[in-house]
Coordinates of C-alpha atoms (C1' of nucleotides) in Angstrom, one line a residue:
Chain A
M1 CA -10.1 -7.7 -18.5
E2 CA -7.9 -6.1 -15.8
F3 CA -7.4 -7.7 -12.4
E4 CA -9.1 -4.7 -10.8
K5 CA -12.2 -4.9 -12.9
I6 CA -12.5 -8.7 -12.4
A7 CA -12.1 -8.2 -8.7
D8 CA -14.9 -5.6 -8.7
I9 CA -17.3 -8.1 -10.3
F10 CA -16.4 -10.7 -7.8
K11 CA -17.0 -8.2 -5.0
A12 CA -20.5 -7.7 -6.4
L13 CA -21.0 -11.5 -6.1
A14 CA -19.3 -11.8 -2.7
D15 CA -22.4 -11.4 -0.6
P16 CA -25.1 -14.1 0.1
T17 CA -28.0 -11.6 -0.2
R18 CA -26.9 -10.5 -3.7
L19 CA -26.4 -14.1 -4.7
K20 CA -29.9 -14.9 -3.5
I21 CA -31.3 -12.0 -5.4
L22 CA -29.6 -13.2 -8.6
S23 CA -31.0 -16.7 -8.0
L24 CA -34.5 -15.2 -7.6
L25 CA -34.1 -13.2 -10.8
R26 CA -33.2 -16.3 -12.6
T27 CA -36.8 -17.6 -11.9
R28 CA -38.4 -14.3 -13.0
D29 CA -37.9 -10.5 -13.0
C30 CA -38.7 -8.9 -9.7
C31 CA -39.1 -5.4 -8.3
V32 CA -37.6 -4.2 -5.0
C33 CA -40.9 -4.4 -3.1
E34 CA -41.2 -8.1 -4.0
L35 CA -37.6 -8.8 -2.8
V36 CA -38.1 -7.0 0.6
P37 CA -40.4 -9.5 2.3
I38 CA -38.1 -12.4 1.2
F39 CA -35.1 -11.0 3.1
K40 CA -35.0 -9.8 6.7
I41 CA -33.5 -6.4 5.8
S42 CA -34.9 -3.0 5.0
Q43 CA -36.0 -1.6 1.7
P44 CA -33.0 0.7 1.4
A45 CA -30.7 -2.2 2.0
I46 CA -32.3 -4.2 -0.8
S47 CA -32.2 -1.1 -3.0
K48 CA -28.4 -0.7 -2.4
H49 CA -27.8 -4.4 -3.2
V50 CA -29.6 -4.3 -6.5
S51 CA -27.8 -1.0 -7.3
R52 CA -24.5 -2.8 -6.6
L53 CA -25.5 -5.6 -9.0
K54 CA -26.5 -3.0 -11.6
T55 CA -23.2 -1.2 -11.4
A56 CA -21.5 -4.6 -12.0
E57 CA -23.8 -5.1 -15.0
L58 CA -25.1 -8.3 -13.5
V59 CA -28.7 -7.1 -13.6
R60 CA -30.6 -4.5 -15.7
E61 CA -33.5 -2.4 -14.7
T62 CA -36.8 -1.5 -16.4
R63 CA -39.3 0.9 -15.0
K64 CA -42.9 -0.1 -15.2
G65 CA -45.1 2.6 -13.8
Q66 CA -44.1 3.1 -10.2
W67 CA -42.2 -0.1 -10.0
V68 CA -38.6 -0.8 -11.1
F69 CA -38.2 -4.4 -12.3
Y70 CA -34.8 -6.0 -12.3
S71 CA -33.7 -8.8 -14.6
I72 CA -30.6 -10.9 -14.7
N73 CA -27.9 -10.4 -17.3
E74 CA -26.9 -14.0 -18.0
K75 CA -24.3 -12.8 -20.6
R76 CA -22.4 -11.1 -17.8
L77 CA -22.4 -14.2 -15.6
E78 CA -21.0 -16.2 -18.5
E79 CA -18.3 -13.6 -18.9
I80 CA -17.2 -14.2 -15.3
G81 CA -16.5 -17.9 -15.8
Y82 CA -14.5 -16.9 -18.9
A83 CA -12.6 -14.2 -17.1
L84 CA -11.6 -16.8 -14.4
S85 CA -10.2 -19.2 -16.9
H86 CA -8.5 -16.5 -18.9
L87 CA -6.9 -14.2 -16.3
P88 CA -4.3 -11.9 -17.7
D89 CA -1.1 -13.9 -18.3
L90 CA 1.9 -13.1 -16.0
T91 CA 4.5 -15.4 -17.4
E92 CA 6.5 -12.2 -18.3
E93 CA 6.6 -11.1 -14.6
L94 CA 8.0 -14.5 -13.7
R95 CA 10.6 -14.2 -16.5
K96 CA 11.7 -10.8 -15.1
L97 CA 12.0 -12.3 -11.6
E98 CA 14.3 -15.0 -13.0
Q99 CA 16.5 -12.4 -14.7
Q100 CA 16.9 -10.6 -11.4
G101 CA 17.9 -14.0 -9.8
L102 CA 15.0 -13.9 -7.4
T103 CA 13.6 -17.3 -8.2
V104 CA 13.9 -20.1 -5.8
T105 CA 14.9 -23.5 -7.0
C106 CA 15.2 -26.4 -4.6
E107 CA 15.6 -30.0 -5.6
Chain B
M1 CA -23.6 -25.3 -1.9
E2 CA -25.2 -22.7 0.4
F3 CA -25.3 -19.0 -0.5
E4 CA -23.0 -18.2 2.4
K5 CA -20.4 -20.7 1.3
I6 CA -20.5 -19.5 -2.3
A7 CA -20.2 -15.9 -1.2
D8 CA -17.1 -16.8 0.9
I9 CA -15.3 -18.3 -2.2
F10 CA -16.2 -15.1 -4.2
K11 CA -14.8 -13.0 -1.3
A12 CA -11.5 -14.9 -1.7
L13 CA -11.5 -14.0 -5.4
A14 CA -12.7 -10.4 -4.8
D15 CA -9.2 -8.8 -4.6
P16 CA -6.8 -7.9 -7.5
T17 CA -3.7 -9.1 -5.6
R18 CA -5.2 -12.5 -4.9
L19 CA -6.4 -12.8 -8.6
K20 CA -2.9 -11.9 -9.7
I21 CA -1.4 -14.5 -7.4
L22 CA -3.7 -17.1 -8.8
S23 CA -2.6 -16.1 -12.3
L24 CA 1.0 -16.4 -11.4
L25 CA 0.4 -19.9 -9.9
R26 CA -1.2 -20.9 -13.1
T27 CA 2.3 -20.5 -14.8
R28 CA 4.1 -22.3 -12.0
D29 CA 4.2 -23.0 -8.3
C30 CA 5.6 -20.1 -6.2
C31 CA 6.8 -19.5 -2.7
V32 CA 5.9 -16.4 -0.7
C33 CA 9.4 -14.9 -1.1
E34 CA 9.1 -15.0 -4.9
L35 CA 5.7 -13.3 -4.8
V36 CA 6.8 -10.4 -2.6
P37 CA 9.1 -8.6 -5.2
I38 CA 6.3 -8.8 -7.8
F39 CA 3.8 -6.9 -5.6
K40 CA 4.3 -3.5 -3.9
I41 CA 3.2 -4.9 -0.5
S42 CA 5.0 -6.4 2.5
Q43 CA 5.7 -10.1 3.1
P44 CA 3.1 -10.5 5.8
A45 CA 0.5 -9.0 3.5
I46 CA 1.3 -11.6 0.8
S47 CA 1.3 -14.3 3.5
K48 CA -2.2 -13.3 4.5
H49 CA -3.4 -13.3 0.9
V50 CA -2.2 -16.8 0.2
S51 CA -3.6 -17.9 3.5
R52 CA -7.0 -16.6 2.5
L53 CA -6.7 -18.5 -0.8
K54 CA -5.8 -21.6 1.1
T55 CA -8.8 -21.3 3.4
A56 CA -11.0 -21.1 0.3
E57 CA -9.2 -24.2 -1.1
L58 CA -8.2 -22.3 -4.2
V59 CA -4.5 -23.1 -3.5
R60 CA -2.6 -25.9 -1.8
E61 CA 0.7 -25.6 0.1
T62 CA 3.8 -27.8 0.1
R63 CA 6.8 -27.2 2.4
K64 CA 10.2 -27.7 0.7
G65 CA 12.9 -27.1 3.2
Q66 CA 12.6 -23.5 4.5
W67 CA 10.2 -22.5 1.7
V68 CA 6.5 -23.1 1.4
F69 CA 5.4 -23.5 -2.2
Y70 CA 1.8 -22.7 -3.3
S71 CA 0.1 -24.4 -6.2
I72 CA -3.3 -23.6 -7.8
N73 CA -6.3 -25.9 -7.3
E74 CA -7.9 -25.8 -10.7
K75 CA -10.6 -28.2 -9.6
R76 CA -11.9 -25.6 -7.1
L77 CA -11.9 -22.9 -9.8
E78 CA -14.0 -25.1 -12.0
E79 CA -16.4 -25.6 -9.1
I80 CA -17.0 -21.9 -8.9
G81 CA -18.2 -21.6 -12.5
Y82 CA -20.5 -24.6 -11.8
A83 CA -21.8 -23.0 -8.5
L84 CA -22.7 -19.8 -10.4
S85 CA -24.7 -21.6 -13.0
H86 CA -26.4 -23.8 -10.4
L87 CA -27.2 -21.4 -7.5
P88 CA -29.8 -22.9 -5.0
D89 CA -33.2 -22.7 -6.6
L90 CA -35.6 -20.2 -5.0
T91 CA -38.8 -20.8 -7.0
E92 CA -40.4 -22.0 -3.8
E93 CA -39.8 -18.6 -2.1
L94 CA -41.5 -16.9 -5.0
R95 CA -44.5 -19.3 -4.8
K96 CA -44.9 -18.4 -1.1
L97 CA -44.8 -14.7 -2.0
E98 CA -47.6 -15.3 -4.5
Q99 CA -49.7 -17.1 -1.9
Q100 CA -49.3 -14.1 0.4
G101 CA -50.5 -11.9 -2.4
L102 CA -47.3 -9.9 -2.3
T103 CA -46.4 -10.3 -6.0
V104 CA -46.7 -7.4 -8.4
T105 CA -48.3 -7.8 -11.7
C106 CA -48.5 -4.8 -14.1
E107 CA -49.6 -5.1 -17.7
Chain C
dA1 C1' -53.3 19.8 -6.4
dA2 C1' -52.9 16.5 -2.7
dA3 C1' -52.1 12.1 -1.1
dC4 C1' -50.0 7.8 -1.9
dC5 C1' -46.8 4.2 -3.0
dA6 C1' -42.2 2.5 -4.8
dT7 C1' -37.5 3.4 -5.0
dA8 C1' -33.3 6.0 -4.2
dT9 C1' -30.3 8.8 -1.5
dA10 C1' -28.2 10.8 2.9
dA11 C1' -26.2 10.4 7.2
dC12 C1' -24.7 7.5 10.4
dC13 C1' -22.9 3.2 13.0
dA14 C1' -20.7 -1.5 13.6
dT15 C1' -17.9 -4.7 11.6
dA16 C1' -14.8 -6.6 8.0
dT17 C1' -10.9 -6.0 5.0
dT18 C1' -6.3 -4.8 3.9
dG19 C1' -2.4 -2.8 4.8
dT20 C1' 1.5 -1.7 8.2
dT21 C1' 5.6 -2.9 11.7
dA22 C1' 7.2 -5.9 15.3
dT23 C1' 7.7 -10.5 16.8
dT24 C1' 7.5 -15.6 16.7
dT25 C1' 8.1 -20.1 14.6
dG26 C1' 10.2 -23.4 11.6
dT27 C1' 14.1 -25.0 9.0
dA28 C1' 18.9 -24.9 7.3
dT29 C1' 23.7 -23.9 7.9
dA30 C1' 28.3 -21.9 9.7
Chain D
dT1 C1' 24.8 -24.1 19.4
dA2 C1' 24.4 -19.7 17.3
dT3 C1' 23.0 -17.4 13.2
dA4 C1' 20.3 -16.6 9.2
dC5 C1' 16.5 -16.8 6.3
dA6 C1' 11.4 -17.9 5.1
dA7 C1' 6.9 -17.7 6.6
dA8 C1' 3.2 -16.9 10.0
dT9 C1' 1.1 -14.4 13.6
dA10 C1' 0.0 -10.3 16.7
dA11 C1' -1.3 -5.7 17.3
dC12 C1' -2.8 -1.9 15.2
dA13 C1' -4.6 1.9 11.7
dA14 C1' -7.2 3.4 7.6
dT15 C1' -10.8 2.3 4.5
dA16 C1' -14.6 -0.5 2.7
dT17 C1' -18.9 -2.9 3.5
dG18 C1' -23.5 -3.6 4.9
dG19 C1' -26.8 -2.5 7.9
dT20 C1' -30.0 1.2 10.1
dT21 C1' -33.5 5.4 10.1
dA22 C1' -35.0 9.7 8.0
dT23 C1' -35.8 12.0 3.8
dA24 C1' -36.1 13.0 -1.2
dT25 C1' -37.6 11.7 -5.8
dG26 C1' -40.6 9.7 -9.5
dG27 C1' -44.8 8.2 -10.9
dT28 C1' -49.9 7.1 -10.0
dT29 C1' -54.4 8.0 -8.4
dT30 C1' -58.2 10.6 -6.3

DNA sequence: AAACCATATAACCATATTGTTATTTGTATA
DNA sequence: TATACAAATAACAATATGGTTATATGGTTT
């Protein structure tokens, strides 16, 4: 995965409200109207947060009548840990730097 | 770890430049002046990025003469994967919601 | 069809983020 | 001591983020 894409997923996780939503969804699927009274923010704010999580594929949505239930995508969460330990390798960049004589050695 | 604190660590990771710096540091320790020619941004910009990584304890710094070398803190990176799979449990919040009759059941 | 409820979107505002250039601080060296 | 280089900090600008209220959309119910 590219640095940009990995950063986008981390951006989706870089907010306490969204992390809390993910934790709640781990206990059970929830709809927006259940999440609203748990947080001290408006319904549109919650709606935008879950939408951000959906774009990052961290949650999925299922409409049930007038409600939209959100569920956690555990596979995606596992992918993140993997991405962190397998960031694109940049050894080549450092080799180029060395060829240009831009490396610093001090001993 | 609190949601706020976890979010702060993810914020530090939520930028492609910082992720790239971490990847470079995985190959070997680098000083700021080595990082600058690799990226298309100014020295102060790089300096601020490594500073952000340092605040999040994702890197450590060691001064060697006029250079400051940065090294990756792999332990901290491992902590992140752990934090993600062990987010604070909110079952209690959902129980309260149920007591207030605010849960939605549709079947 | 009309009213109702849940959710999404629009328009907007305050603050945070990420870059810039100019300057300061710390260390080494002529 | 004066000069030079590395890195950090200050002041600032453009854009992104996260909240608000008002409104639109989708589906249910009377």
